PDB file of C-alpha atoms in Angstrom:
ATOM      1  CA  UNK U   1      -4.345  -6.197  14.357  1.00 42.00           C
ATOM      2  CA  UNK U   2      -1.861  -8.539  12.420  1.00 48.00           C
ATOM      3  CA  UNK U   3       2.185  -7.208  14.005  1.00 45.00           C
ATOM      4  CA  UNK U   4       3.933  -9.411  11.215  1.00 45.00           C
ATOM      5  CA  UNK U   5       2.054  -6.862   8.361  1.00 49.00           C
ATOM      6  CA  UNK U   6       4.862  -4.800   9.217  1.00 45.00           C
ATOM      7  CA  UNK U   7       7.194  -7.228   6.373  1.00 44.00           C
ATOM      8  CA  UNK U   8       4.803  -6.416   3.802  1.00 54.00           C
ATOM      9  CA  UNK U   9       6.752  -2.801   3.848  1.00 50.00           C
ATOM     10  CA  UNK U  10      10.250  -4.081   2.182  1.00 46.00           C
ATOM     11  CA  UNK U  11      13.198  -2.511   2.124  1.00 40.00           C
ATOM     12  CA  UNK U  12      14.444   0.778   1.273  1.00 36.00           C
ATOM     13  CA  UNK U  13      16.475   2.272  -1.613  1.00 38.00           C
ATOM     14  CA  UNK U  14      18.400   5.190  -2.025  1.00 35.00           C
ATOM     15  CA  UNK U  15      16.601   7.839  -5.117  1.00 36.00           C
ATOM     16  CA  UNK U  16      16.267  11.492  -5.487  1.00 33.00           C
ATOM     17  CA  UNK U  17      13.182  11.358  -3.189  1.00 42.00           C
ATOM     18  CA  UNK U  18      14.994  10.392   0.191  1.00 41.00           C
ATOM     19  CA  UNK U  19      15.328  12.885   2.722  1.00 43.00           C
ATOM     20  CA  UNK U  20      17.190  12.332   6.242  1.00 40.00           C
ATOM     21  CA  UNK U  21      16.341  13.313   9.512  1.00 41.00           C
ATOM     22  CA  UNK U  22      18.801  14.845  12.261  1.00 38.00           C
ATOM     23  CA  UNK U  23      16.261  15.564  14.756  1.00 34.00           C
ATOM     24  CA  UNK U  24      14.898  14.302  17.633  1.00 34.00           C
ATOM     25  CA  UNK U  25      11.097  12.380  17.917  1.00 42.00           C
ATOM     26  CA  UNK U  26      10.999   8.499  18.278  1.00 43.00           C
ATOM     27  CA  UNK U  27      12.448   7.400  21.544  1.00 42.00           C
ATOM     28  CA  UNK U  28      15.454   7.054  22.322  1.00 43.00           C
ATOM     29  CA  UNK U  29      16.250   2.590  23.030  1.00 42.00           C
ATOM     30  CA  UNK U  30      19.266   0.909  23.778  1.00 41.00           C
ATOM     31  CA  UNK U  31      20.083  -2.594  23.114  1.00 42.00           C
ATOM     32  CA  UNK U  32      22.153  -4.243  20.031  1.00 41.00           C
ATOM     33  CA  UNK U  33      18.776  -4.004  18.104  1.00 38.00           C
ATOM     34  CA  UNK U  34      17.716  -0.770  18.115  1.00 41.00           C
ATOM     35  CA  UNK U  35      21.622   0.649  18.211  1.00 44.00           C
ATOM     36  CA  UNK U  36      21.576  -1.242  14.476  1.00 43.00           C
ATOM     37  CA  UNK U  37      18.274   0.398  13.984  1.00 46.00           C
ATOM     38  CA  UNK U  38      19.423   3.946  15.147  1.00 49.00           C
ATOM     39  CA  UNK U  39      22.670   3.745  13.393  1.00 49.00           C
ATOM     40  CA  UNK U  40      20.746   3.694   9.470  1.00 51.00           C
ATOM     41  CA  UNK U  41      19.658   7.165   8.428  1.00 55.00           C
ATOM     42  CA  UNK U  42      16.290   8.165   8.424  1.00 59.00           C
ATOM     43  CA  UNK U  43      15.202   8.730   5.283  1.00 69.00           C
ATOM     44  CA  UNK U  44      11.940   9.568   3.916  1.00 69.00           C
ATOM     45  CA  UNK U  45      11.592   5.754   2.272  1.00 71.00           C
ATOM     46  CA  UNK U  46      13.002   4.241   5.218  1.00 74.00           C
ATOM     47  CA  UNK U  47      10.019   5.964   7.140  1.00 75.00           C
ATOM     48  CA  UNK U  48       7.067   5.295   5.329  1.00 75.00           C
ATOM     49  CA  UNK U  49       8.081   1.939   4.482  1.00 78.00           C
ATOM     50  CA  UNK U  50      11.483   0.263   5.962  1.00 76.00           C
ATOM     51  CA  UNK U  51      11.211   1.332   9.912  1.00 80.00           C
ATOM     52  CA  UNK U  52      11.407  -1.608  12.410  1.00 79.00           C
ATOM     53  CA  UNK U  53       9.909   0.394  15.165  1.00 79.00           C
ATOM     54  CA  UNK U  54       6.659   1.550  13.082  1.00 78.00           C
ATOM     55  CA  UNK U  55       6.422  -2.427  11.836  1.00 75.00           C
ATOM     56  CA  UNK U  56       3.260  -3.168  14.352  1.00 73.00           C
ATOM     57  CA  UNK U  57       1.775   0.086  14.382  1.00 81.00           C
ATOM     58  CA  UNK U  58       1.466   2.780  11.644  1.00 84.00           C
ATOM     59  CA  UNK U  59       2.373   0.875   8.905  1.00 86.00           C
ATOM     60  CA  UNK U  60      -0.337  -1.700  10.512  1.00 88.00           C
ATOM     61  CA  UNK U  61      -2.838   1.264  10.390  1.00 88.00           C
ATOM     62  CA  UNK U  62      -1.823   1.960   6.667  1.00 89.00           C
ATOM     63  CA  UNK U  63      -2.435  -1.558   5.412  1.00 91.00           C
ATOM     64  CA  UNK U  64      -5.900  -1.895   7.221  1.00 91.00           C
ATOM     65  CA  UNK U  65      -6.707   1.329   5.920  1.00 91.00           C
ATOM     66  CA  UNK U  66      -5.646  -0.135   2.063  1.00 93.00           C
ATOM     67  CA  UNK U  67      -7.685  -3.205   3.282  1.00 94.00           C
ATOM     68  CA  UNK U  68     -10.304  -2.029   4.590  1.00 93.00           C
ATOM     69  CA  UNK U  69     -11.530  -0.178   1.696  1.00 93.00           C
ATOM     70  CA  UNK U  70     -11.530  -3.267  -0.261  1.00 95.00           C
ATOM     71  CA  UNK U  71     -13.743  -5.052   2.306  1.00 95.00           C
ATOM     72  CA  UNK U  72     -16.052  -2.295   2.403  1.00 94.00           C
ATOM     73  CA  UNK U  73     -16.770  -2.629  -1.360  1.00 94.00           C
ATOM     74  CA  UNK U  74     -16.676  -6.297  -1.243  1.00 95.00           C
ATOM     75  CA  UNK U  75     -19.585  -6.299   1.473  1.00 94.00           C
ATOM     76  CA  UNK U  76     -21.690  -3.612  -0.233  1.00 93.00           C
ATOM     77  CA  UNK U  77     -21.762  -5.724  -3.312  1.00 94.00           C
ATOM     78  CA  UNK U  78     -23.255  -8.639  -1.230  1.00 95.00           C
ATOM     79  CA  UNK U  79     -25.277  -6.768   1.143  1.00 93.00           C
ATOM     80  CA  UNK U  80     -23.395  -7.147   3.886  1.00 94.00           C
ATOM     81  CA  UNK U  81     -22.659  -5.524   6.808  1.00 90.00           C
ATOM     82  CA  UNK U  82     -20.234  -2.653   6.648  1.00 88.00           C
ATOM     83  CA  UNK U  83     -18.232  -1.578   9.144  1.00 85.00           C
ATOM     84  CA  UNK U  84     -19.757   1.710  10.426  1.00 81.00           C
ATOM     85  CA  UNK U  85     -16.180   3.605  10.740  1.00 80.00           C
ATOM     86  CA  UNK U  86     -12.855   2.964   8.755  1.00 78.00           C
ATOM     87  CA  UNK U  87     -11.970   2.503  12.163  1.00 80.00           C
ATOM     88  CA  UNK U  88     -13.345  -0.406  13.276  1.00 85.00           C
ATOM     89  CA  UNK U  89     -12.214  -3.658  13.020  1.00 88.00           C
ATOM     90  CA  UNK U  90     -14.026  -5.922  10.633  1.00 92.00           C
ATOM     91  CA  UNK U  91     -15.772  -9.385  12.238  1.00 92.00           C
ATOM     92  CA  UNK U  92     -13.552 -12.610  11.328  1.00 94.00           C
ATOM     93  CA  UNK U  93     -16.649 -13.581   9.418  1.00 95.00           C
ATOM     94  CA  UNK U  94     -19.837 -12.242   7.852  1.00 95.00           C
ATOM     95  CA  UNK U  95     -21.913 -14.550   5.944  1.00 94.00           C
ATOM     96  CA  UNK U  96     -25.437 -14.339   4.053  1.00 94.00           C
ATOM     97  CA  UNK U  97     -27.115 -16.605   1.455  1.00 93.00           C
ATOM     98  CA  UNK U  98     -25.238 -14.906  -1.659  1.00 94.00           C
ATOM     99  CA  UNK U  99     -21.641 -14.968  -0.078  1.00 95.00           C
ATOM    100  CA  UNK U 100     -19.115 -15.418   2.987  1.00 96.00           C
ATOM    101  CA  UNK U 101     -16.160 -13.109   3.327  1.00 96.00           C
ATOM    102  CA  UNK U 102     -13.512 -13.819   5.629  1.00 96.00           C
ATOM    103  CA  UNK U 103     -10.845 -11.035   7.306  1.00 96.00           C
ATOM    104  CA  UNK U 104      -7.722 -11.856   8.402  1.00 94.00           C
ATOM    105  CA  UNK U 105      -8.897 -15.382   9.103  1.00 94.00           C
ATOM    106  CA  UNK U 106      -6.987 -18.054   9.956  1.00 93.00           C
ATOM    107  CA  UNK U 107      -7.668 -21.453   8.043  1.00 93.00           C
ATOM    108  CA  UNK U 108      -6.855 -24.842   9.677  1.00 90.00           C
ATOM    109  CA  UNK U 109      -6.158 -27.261   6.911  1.00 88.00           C
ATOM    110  CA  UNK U 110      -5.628 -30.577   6.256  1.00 86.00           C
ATOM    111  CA  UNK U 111      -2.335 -30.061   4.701  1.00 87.00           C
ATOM    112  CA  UNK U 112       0.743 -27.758   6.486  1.00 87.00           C
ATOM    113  CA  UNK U 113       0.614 -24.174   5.300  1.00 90.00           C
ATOM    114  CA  UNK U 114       3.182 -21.632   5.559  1.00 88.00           C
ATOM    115  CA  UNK U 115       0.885 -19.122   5.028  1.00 93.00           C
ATOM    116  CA  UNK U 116      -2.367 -19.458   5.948  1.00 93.00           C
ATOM    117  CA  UNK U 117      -3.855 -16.425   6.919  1.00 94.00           C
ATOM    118  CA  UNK U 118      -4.772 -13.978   4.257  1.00 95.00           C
ATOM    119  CA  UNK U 119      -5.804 -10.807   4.090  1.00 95.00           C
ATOM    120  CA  UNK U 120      -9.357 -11.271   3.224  1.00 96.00           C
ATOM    121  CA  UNK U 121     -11.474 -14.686   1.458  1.00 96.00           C
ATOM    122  CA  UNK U 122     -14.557 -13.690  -0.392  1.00 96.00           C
ATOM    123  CA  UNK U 123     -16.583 -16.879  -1.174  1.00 96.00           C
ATOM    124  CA  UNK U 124     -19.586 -16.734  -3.963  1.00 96.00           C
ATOM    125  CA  UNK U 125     -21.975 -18.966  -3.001  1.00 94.00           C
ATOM    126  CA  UNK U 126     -23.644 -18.716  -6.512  1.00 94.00           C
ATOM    127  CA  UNK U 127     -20.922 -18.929  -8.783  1.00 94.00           C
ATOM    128  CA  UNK U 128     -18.971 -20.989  -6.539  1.00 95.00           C
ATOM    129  CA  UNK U 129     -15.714 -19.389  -6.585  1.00 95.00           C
ATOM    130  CA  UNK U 130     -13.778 -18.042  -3.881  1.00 96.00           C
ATOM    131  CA  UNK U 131     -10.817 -15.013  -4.213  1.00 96.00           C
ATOM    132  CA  UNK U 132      -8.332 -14.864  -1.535  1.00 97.00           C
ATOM    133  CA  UNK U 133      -7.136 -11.550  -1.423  1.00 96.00           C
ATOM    134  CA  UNK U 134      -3.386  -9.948   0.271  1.00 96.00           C
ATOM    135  CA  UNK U 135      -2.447  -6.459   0.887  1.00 96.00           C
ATOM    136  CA  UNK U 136       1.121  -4.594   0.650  1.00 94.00           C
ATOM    137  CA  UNK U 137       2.097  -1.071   0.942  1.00 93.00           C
ATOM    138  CA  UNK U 138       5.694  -1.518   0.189  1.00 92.00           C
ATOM    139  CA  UNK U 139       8.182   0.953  -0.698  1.00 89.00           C
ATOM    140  CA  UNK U 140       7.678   1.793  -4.089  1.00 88.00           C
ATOM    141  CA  UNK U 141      10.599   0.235  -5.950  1.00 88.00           C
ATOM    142  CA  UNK U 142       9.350  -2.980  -3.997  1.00 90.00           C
ATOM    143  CA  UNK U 143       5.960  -3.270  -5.906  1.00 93.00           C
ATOM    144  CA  UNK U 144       6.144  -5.744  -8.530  1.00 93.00           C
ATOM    145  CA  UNK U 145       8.655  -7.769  -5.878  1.00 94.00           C
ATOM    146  CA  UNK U 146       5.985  -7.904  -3.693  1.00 94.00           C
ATOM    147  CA  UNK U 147       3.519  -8.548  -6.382  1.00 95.00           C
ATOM    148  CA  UNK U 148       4.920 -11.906  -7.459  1.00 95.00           C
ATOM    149  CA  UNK U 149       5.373 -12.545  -3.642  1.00 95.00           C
ATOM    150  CA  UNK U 150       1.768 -12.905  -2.719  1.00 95.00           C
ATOM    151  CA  UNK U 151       1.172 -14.940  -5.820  1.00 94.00           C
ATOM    152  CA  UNK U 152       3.260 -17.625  -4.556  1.00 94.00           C
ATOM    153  CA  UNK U 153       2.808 -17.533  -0.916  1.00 94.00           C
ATOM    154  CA  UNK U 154      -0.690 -18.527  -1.100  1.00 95.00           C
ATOM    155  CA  UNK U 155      -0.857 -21.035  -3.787  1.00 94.00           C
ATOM    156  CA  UNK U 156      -1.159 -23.719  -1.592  1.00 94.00           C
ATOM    157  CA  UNK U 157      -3.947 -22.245   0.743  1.00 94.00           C
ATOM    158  CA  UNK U 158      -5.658 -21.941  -2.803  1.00 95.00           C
ATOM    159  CA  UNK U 159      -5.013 -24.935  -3.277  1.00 94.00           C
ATOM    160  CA  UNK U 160      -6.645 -26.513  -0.490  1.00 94.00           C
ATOM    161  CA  UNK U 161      -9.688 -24.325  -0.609  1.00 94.00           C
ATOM    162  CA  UNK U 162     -10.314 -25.801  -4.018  1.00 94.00           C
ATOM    163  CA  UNK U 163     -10.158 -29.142  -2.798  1.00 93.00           C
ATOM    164  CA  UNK U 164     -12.060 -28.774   0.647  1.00 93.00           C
ATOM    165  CA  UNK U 165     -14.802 -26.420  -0.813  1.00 93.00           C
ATOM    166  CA  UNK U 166     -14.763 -27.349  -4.165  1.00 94.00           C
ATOM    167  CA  UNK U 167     -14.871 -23.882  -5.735  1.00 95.00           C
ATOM    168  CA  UNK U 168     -12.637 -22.430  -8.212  1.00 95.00           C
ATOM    169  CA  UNK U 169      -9.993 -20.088  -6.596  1.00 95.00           C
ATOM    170  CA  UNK U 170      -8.166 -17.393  -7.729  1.00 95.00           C
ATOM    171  CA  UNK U 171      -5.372 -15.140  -5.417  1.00 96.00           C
ATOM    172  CA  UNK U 172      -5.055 -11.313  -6.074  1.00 96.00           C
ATOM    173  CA  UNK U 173      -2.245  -9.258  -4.431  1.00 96.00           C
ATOM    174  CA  UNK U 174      -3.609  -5.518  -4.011  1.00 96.00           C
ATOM    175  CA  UNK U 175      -0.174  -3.245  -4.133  1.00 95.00           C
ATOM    176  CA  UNK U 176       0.602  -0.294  -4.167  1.00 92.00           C
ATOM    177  CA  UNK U 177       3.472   2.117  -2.727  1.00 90.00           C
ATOM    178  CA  UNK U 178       3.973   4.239  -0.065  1.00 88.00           C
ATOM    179  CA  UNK U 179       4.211   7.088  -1.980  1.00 84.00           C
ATOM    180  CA  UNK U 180       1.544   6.411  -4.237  1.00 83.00           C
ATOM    181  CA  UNK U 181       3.195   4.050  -7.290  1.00 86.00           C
ATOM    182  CA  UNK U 182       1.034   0.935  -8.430  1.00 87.00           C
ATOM    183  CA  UNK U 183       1.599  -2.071 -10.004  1.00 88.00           C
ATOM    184  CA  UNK U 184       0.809  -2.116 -13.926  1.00 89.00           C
ATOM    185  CA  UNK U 185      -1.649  -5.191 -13.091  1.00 92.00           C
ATOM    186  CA  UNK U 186      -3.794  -3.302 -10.290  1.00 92.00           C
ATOM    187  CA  UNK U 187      -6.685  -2.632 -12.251  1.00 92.00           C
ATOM    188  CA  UNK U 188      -6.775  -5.888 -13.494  1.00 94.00           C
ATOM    189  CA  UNK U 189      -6.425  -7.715 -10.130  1.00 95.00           C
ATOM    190  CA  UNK U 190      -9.036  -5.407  -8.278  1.00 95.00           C
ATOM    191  CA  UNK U 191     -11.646  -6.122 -11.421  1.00 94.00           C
ATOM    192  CA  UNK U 192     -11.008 -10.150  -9.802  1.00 95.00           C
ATOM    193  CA  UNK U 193     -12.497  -8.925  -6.562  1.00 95.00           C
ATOM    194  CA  UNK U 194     -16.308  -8.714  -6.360  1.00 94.00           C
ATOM    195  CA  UNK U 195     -17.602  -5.273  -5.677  1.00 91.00           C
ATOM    196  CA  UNK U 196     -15.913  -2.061  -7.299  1.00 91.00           C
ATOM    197  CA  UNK U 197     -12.745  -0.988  -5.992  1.00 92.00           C
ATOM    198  CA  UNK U 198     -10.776   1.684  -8.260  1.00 91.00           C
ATOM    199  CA  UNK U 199      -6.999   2.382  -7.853  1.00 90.00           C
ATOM    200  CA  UNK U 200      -7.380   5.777  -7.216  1.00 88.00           C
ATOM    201  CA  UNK U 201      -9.031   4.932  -3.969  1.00 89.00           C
ATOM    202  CA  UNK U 202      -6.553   2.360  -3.395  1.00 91.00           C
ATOM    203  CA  UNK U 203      -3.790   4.676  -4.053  1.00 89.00           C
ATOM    204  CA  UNK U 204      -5.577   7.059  -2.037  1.00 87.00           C
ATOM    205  CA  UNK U 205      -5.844   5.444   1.578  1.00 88.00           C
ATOM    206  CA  UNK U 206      -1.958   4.497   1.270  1.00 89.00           C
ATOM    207  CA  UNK U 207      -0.801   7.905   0.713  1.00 87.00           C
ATOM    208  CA  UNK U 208      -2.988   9.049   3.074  1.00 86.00           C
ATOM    209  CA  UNK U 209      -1.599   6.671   5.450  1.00 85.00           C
ATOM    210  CA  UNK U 210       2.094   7.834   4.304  1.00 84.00           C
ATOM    211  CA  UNK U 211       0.954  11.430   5.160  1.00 82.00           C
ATOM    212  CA  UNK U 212      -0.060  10.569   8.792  1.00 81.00           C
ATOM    213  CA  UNK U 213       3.300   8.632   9.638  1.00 80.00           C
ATOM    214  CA  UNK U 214       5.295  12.029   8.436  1.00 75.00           C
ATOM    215  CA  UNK U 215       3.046  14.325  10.265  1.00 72.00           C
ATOM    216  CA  UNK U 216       2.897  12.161  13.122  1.00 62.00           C
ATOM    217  CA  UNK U 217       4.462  13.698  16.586  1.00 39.00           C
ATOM    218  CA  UNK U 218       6.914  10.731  16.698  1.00 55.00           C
ATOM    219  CA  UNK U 219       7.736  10.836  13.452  1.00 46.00           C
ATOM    220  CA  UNK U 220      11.462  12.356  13.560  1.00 44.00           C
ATOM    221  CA  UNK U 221      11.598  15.975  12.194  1.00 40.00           C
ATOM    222  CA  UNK U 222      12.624  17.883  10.935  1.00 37.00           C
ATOM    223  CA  UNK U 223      12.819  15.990   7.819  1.00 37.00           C
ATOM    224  CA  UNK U 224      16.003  17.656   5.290  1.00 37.00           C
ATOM    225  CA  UNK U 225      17.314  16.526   1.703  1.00 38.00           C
ATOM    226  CA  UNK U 226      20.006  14.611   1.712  1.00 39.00           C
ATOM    227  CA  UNK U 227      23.407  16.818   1.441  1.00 44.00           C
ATOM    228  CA  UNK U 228      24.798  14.384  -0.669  1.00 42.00           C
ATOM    229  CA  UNK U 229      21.907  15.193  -3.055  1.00 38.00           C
ATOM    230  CA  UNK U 230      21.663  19.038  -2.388  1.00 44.00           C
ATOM    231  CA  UNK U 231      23.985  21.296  -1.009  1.00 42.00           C
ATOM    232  CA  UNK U 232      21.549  23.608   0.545  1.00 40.00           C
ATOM    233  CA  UNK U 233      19.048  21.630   3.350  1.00 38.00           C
ATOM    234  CA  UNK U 234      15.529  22.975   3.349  1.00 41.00           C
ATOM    235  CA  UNK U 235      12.897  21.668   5.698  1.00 42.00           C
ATOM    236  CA  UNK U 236       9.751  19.803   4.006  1.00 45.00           C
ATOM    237  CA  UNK U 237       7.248  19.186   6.252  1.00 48.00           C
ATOM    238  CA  UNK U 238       3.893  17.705   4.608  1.00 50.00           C
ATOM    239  CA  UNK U 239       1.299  20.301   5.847  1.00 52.00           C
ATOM    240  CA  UNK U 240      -2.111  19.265   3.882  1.00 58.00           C
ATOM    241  CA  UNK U 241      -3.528  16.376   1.588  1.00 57.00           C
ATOM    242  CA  UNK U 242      -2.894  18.644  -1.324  1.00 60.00           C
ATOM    243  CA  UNK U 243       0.810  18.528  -0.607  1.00 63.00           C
ATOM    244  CA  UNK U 244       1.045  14.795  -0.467  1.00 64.00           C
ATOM    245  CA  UNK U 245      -0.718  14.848  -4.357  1.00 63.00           C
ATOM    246  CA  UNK U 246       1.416  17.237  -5.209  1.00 65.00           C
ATOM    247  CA  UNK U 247       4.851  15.797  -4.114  1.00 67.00           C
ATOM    248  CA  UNK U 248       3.605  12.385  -5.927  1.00 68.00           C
ATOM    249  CA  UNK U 249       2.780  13.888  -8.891  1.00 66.00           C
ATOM    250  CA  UNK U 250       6.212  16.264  -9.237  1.00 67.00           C
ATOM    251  CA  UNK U 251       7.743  13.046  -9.002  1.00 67.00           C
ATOM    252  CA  UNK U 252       6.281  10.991 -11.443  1.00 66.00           C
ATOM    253  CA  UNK U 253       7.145  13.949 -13.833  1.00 68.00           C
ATOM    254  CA  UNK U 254      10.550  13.581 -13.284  1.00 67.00           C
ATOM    255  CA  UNK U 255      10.838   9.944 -13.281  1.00 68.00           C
ATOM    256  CA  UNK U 256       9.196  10.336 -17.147  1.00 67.00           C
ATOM    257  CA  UNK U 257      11.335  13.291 -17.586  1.00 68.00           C
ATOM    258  CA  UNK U 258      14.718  11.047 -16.863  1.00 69.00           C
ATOM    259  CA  UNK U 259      13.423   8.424 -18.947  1.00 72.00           C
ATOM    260  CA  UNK U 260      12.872  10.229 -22.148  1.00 71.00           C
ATOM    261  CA  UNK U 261      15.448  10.220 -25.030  1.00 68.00           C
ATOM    262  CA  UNK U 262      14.936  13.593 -25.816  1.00 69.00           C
ATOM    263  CA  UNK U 263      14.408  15.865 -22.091  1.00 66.00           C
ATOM    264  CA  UNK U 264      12.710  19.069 -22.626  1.00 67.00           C
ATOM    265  CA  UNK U 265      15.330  21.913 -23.150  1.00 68.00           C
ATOM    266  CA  UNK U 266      13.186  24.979 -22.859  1.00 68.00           C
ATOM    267  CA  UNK U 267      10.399  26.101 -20.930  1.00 64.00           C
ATOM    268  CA  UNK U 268       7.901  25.542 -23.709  1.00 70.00           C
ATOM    269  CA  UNK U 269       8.744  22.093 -24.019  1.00 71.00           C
ATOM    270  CA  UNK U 270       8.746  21.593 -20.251  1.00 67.00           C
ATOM    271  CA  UNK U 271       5.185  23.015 -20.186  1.00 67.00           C
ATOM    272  CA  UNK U 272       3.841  20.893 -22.992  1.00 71.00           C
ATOM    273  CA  UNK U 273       5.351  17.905 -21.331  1.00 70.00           C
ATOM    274  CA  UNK U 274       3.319  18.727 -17.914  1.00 68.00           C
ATOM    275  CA  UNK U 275      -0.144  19.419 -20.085  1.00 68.00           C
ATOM    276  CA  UNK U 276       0.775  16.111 -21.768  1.00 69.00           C
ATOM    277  CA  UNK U 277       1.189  13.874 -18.353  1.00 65.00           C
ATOM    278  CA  UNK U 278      -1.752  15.933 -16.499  1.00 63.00           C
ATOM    279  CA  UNK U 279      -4.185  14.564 -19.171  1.00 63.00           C
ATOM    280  CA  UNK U 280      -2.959  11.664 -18.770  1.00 60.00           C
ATOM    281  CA  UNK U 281      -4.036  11.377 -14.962  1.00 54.00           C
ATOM    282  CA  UNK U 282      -7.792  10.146 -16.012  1.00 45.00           C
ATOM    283  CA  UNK U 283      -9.202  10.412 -12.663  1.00 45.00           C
ATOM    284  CA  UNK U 284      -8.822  13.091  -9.705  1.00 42.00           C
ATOM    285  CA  UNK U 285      -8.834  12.487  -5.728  1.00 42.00           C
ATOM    286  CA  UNK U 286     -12.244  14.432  -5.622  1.00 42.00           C
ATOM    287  CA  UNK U 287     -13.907  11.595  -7.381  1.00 41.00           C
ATOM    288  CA  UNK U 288     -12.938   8.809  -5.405  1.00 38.00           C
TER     289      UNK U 288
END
C-alpha cells in the first residue's frame, strides 16, 4: 500500500455539513505534531478527508477501494486476471497478447520524474495506446482542484511513455469526494479507460469507504453539529448504507435549494422541487 495516497485527501473547509467531535477514540500522542493535530476540531470533513493520522491507513483503504474497481473492469475487458477479493492486492503487472496493465508501478525513465508512479497504466497492444490513470478521494470542495492536479503531475511520465513505447498516451484523473460529489468531467474521463466503469460505482466505493472511517471504533464519537451552526447538539451516528445515501442526497438538495433565485416557500413547492431532483438521479445504488 502507497502511505503518501494519504495527500490525495486535501484540505478541509468549513460548510453546513461539518460536525465536531468532543469525545474520546483515536489515541491519545504527544509531541509538537500531533499537539498541532489535536488542537484542530474534528469535524466530519476533516475526518473523511483532512486527518493526518488516517493519511496511511483508511483513507489508503478508500482510494484502493476507488481503484480497485477500476482495475477490475479494466482486466475483465482484456481477459485478465481479476483479483479474486476487493481485498487483495493487485500484481505490479499482468500482461496477455491484447494488453499490459500496470498498478501502482513504478517507471524508471530516462528523463527525471517527479512523479512517476501512477495509479494504474493500461497499455493496448492493438491500438497502441496507453492511459495512465490517478485516483483521489478528496474532500469534496477539493474536486476539480485535484482534477487539474493529476493532469499536470503526470504530463511528463506521459510524455516519456510516448517516446519510449511509441504509443499515443492519454492521463485521466478518476475523482470523486468523500461524501459522494464528482467532477462534471467523470463520465467523460472513465469512457477514456478501457473496460466499463460507471460513476455510480465510482461514487459508490468512496462513500462506502467514508462510511467505514465514521463507523470505525477509532473514529472519535460521538460525532455533534457544530454549536456555532445549531444551538441544540444531536448525535448522528451513520448506522446503515442507506443512511450514507440518504445524508448525500439531503445535501445535494440543499446545495440546489441555496442556489436557486427563487427557494421554495411552501410545502408544495418544496415537494415538487424533491420529485424534480429525484428524477433527476438516473441511476440507483441497486444497479451498480
Amino acid at each position: 500500500e502507497r502511505q503518501h495516497r494519504g495527500s490525495d485527501h486535501g484540505s478541509t473547509r468549513a460548510g453546513p455539513q461539518n460536525q465536531i467531535h468532543r469525545g474520546r477514540g483515536l489515541p491519545q500522542q504527544t509531541g509538537p505534531t500531533m499537539q498541532a493535530v489535536q488542537r484542530r476540531p474534528e469535524t466530519v470533513q476533516h475526518l473523511v478527508s483532512g486527518c493526518k493520522m488516517l493519511a496511511g491507513t483508511a483513507y489508503t483503504e478508500k482510494h484502493n477501494q476507488v481503484a480497485g474497481i477500476v482495475y477490475r473492469n479494466v482486466c475483465a475487458e482484456y481477459r485478465l486476471e481479476v483479483p479474486k477479493s476487493k481485498w487483495e492486492t493487485p500484481p505490479k503487472v499482468v500482461e496477455n497478447g491484447r494488453a499490459k496493465v500496470l498498478w501502482d508501478f513504478k517507471f524508471q525513465t530516462d528523463k527525471q520524474l517527479l512523479a512517476n508512479q501512477p495509479d494504474m497504466v493500461v497499455v493496448d497492444k492493438e491500438q497502441k495506446r496507453a492511459v495512465v490513470i490517478d485516483v483521489a478521494v478528496p474532500a469534496d470542495s477539493n474536486i476539480r482542484k485535484k482534477e487539474h492536479q493529476k493532469i499536470q503531475k503526470y504530463q511528463g511520465l506521459k510524455e516519456e511513455l510516448e517516446r519510449m513505447w511509441k504509443v499515443k498516451s492519454k492521463v485521466v484523473p478518476v475523482v470523486t469526494g468523500a461524501l459522494g460529489a464528482v467532477i462534471p468531467k467523470l463520465g467523460a474521463w472513465l469512457q477514456e479507460i478501457p473496460g466499463t466503469t460507471s460513476e455510480v460505482s465510482v461514487q459508490k466505493n468512496a462513500v462506502l469507504g467514508t462510511a467505514k472511517i465514521l463507523q470505525n471504533p477509532q473514529s472519535p464519537r460521538p460525532l455533534v453539529e457544530d454549536p456555532s451552526l445549531r444551538k441544540t447538539q444531536t448525535t448522528t451516528p451513520w448506522r446503515s448504507e442507506r443512511e450514507i445515501y440518504i445524508y448525500i442526497y439531503i445535501k445535494q438538495v440543499e446545495k440546489q435549494v441555496r442556489s436557486m433565485e427563487a427557494p421554495p416557500h411552501n410545502f408544495q413547492d418544496l415537494k415538487d422541487l424533491l420529485l424534480t431532483f429525484w428524477c433527476q438521479i438516473h441511476r440507483t445504488p441497486s444497479e451498480v
